[in-house]
Every structure is written in structure tokens, then in C-alpha cells.
């Protein structure tokens, strides 16, 4: 399941590739079989496709193997190359010894690090252990801080970094005892073989970068440029995780956000455009994105801002002939589900009118029925909401206004609806605002809603007449 932070990482890599004519490559890191979730890789691909982030190479697309579990022979070959060069060594330490070492170092207030117990085994000792079938890992022989510049590097986001010291130069495991590579080896080898020039990833990998740079040096390869993206945070200051409601991308999809909205929002989590513009299409992001705009500050995930963006993109999508038809069909099904109506009875033109009428008040298409239920049937006039509208008009004006409305609607309305309301007010000898509120009561059964002229334009005249008669009958029956 792709996390919002993972989507941001993929998006920034995608935008960088599109802006500068590069290639966006999707690799699946699935070497840790114990943590492998069935269907996770397919879910990542589907989520990226939903977001419009089409990769140039990746699973099912490209000349290479893109699941790291399918590239084990490649990693073992390169691990052997490091062993032959003396840049790595075999470690036969048991799990219990390593745990005891870690406990002792922690108790002494030292950072846990391997003590190189196996680093100086002779060739004869190693051969004996291998013949005996002892399980082992392969560790990198990390250079000392004094002998290496791997800990000093320039990060595109964090600028000049200096991690020279034990924490940055631990003898990291490269091959696990089951023969599978760790992230450190697999990604360095893949970055080189796939000619990766830029790596944009989460800042949780910042401390591991010296190890990766040391590996590139050990192989004699050029390291890519790195940009480590700051963490995403909850409003309370805690780290956004996969377990948070706002963590998984699928949650946003299920909630009804448009892909354009979530991509737009995600781009603004750690990237600042050169202009005050906030609303971006994916194409505009491709043309505007730059590494210089990446921020070192952590970003707070806020649904309020995302909701605003979704309203803007929803309105833009409805105005786009290429997208509006799909939105209308989606909203038809959602209105039917919310109202209990048959989908066939929910007319597309009514949905289109309702979407236009709801305007910026609508955050999701699934909320259309609750936003303007009076577009899909006559309103109930005996509710609390209807009463709140009615009490705003003096009781003695109710029937005179409704009689005047009935009389005015008996013939074709040739003036604007504002002019119509003023004419009715004059005939009933009441203020125009009371005519407007009586219309709102009769047509919607609610105190608040769309502007009355827009509402009168949206409803068929026959429906308006019927609702006026129903309102009159409701009041006379009291």
C-alpha cells in the first residue's frame, strides 16, 4: 500500500524526469520476504497509474528486471566482486552474539555498531566455516572517517553534509544469510546499472548515504546526486505513518479525491513554486518543477487545504468536456446510492445542472445528493430545516406571497428572475427579501443554499409551480 510520502517521492522523481527529459524508473524493493505483502507491488503500480505518473521503465515495461527479488544473482555477483577486492568480508556471527553486542553497547551509551569480529578471519578459517555450512552474511568493509570523503557530500535539499564518524561508517550487511541483498547493496548496484543520475528519497535515508557513497567508491563508480525529502507531519507534530488515517493513498482514493487534486496537493508538500500559484495540473507541474524549489522544512498534512484544491479541480473537470461525462456518470451512481433512486431515473442532465448549482460548495461528487437533494425530488416542508427558512418571513405574508407567485407563474415569465421577484413583491405588497425566502422555502425546504435566480434557472417551470402549490397547501393545513 503506497503511503502519501511514497507518492510524493515518486511524484518528485517523475517531475524531475519530465522537466529535464530524463527517464522515470520504477523498481520494486521486495528482497525482505518476511515483510512482503501479497499484492503490494500491483497496488503501487495501480496507484501511480491512477495519479497519472506513468513510468518509462518498470514492472511489465522495459528491457530489465525491476523486482529486486528477481535480480539476486546480480547482487551476489557484485558482492563477490567486493569480497575479491577486500572491500567486504564474510561475517559468521550468530544472532545471539550480535544481540548481546548491541545490548552491551547501548548500556555503555555507545551507538550500536558491529565490532568487526569476523573482519580479520584468515582464508583458512573462512574456508573451514564455509565447508561446515555455517550461515553467514557479507558485510562491507567501511572505510574509516579519516580515510574517506564518503561522509562529506552535497545534498540537494540539505546542502553540505558531514557525517564522518562511526554512525556513518558502520560495516553494514550487504548480503543476508539467506543470500538476499539488503537495501544498501541492491540500490547501489541498481542505481549504477540503470544509470540513475538523481535519487530523490525520504530523509530517513540521509544517515545511510555515507554507506552508499562508500559502496560506489569501492566499486569504482560515480555516485548519483541525492535529494533527501523532509518528513510529512500530522497537525499535532507527530510523524505521518502508514497507520495514520491520512497516511495511505488508498484512503484518499476511497474518500473521493480526484487524482489531479491529490497530485497538486502532494507537490506542494515540500516544493515551493517560483510564483504564488497554488492550482496546478500535472502538465503545469511538469513544466514548473525545479530542484531549487525543494524545501528543508517538514510539511504538515492538512485535509483543509486538500479539500479546497479538490473543489477547484472538481469545478475545472466539470468544465472540461473530456472529463465532465465521466464525472456525471459517476455522480449519477452516487446520487442513486444516496437517495435510493434507480440509476436510470437519475437523468444525466439533472446531474449536470446539480453539479453546476452546487459549485464550490461541493468537495466530492459523492456528496452531490446531500448538497442539493431538492434537485432530485420535491423537498419535505415539514422539517426543522424548512421551518428555519419559513420563520424568517412574517406569518401574515406567507399566503399573499404564495398567491402572488402562483398568479405570476400562470403566464410565461419574460423578465429576469430578479425582476420577477420584485414584481411579485410589489403585487403582494411585501419586501422582495421575503419573496426570496419564501421561494427558498418552497423550492428547497432549506434556509441556505444556491442563489435564488440560479435555482429558478435550474428547475423546470412545472416543478417550480408544483412546489409553490405544495408550499401553499402545507401552510394552509397548519
PDB file of C-alpha atoms in Angstrom, residues 49 52 56 75 89 113 139 143 159 169 176 188 229 232 252 297 309-310 407 445 471:
ATOM      1  CA  UNK A  49      -1.397   4.913 -12.843  1.00  0.00           C
ATOM      2  CA  UNK A  52      -1.133   9.777 -13.898  1.00  0.00           C
ATOM      3  CA  UNK A  56       9.179   4.849 -18.517  1.00  0.00           C
ATOM      4  CA  UNK A  75      23.703  -8.725  -6.352  1.00  0.00           C
ATOM      5  CA  UNK A  89      34.093  -9.744   4.245  1.00  0.00           C
ATOM      6  CA  UNK A 113      27.855  -0.908  15.583  1.00  0.00           C
ATOM      7  CA  UNK A 139      29.461  -7.045   5.296  1.00  0.00           C
ATOM      8  CA  UNK A 143      36.484   2.999   5.353  1.00  0.00           C
ATOM      9  CA  UNK A 159      23.098  21.290   1.210  1.00  0.00           C
ATOM     10  CA  UNK A 169      30.604   4.164   8.619  1.00  0.00           C
ATOM     11  CA  UNK A 176      21.847 -11.520   4.377  1.00  0.00           C
ATOM     12  CA  UNK A 188      23.677   0.996  -5.171  1.00  0.00           C
ATOM     13  CA  UNK A 229      12.956  14.929   1.314  1.00  0.00           C
ATOM     14  CA  UNK A 232       5.484  14.580   6.407  1.00  0.00           C
ATOM     15  CA  UNK A 252      -7.731   9.413  -0.260  1.00  0.00           C
ATOM     16  CA  UNK A 297      11.194  22.216   6.283  1.00  0.00           C
ATOM     17  CA  UNK A 309      -7.913  22.032  -4.068  1.00  0.00           C
ATOM     18  CA  UNK A 310     -10.392  19.242  -4.729  1.00  0.00           C
ATOM     19  CA  UNK A 407     -50.510  34.194 -10.310  1.00  0.00           C
ATOM     20  CA  UNK A 445     -37.088  23.257   2.119  1.00  0.00           C
ATOM     21  CA  UNK A 471     -45.901  25.025  -0.040  1.00  0.00           C
TER      22      UNK A 471
END
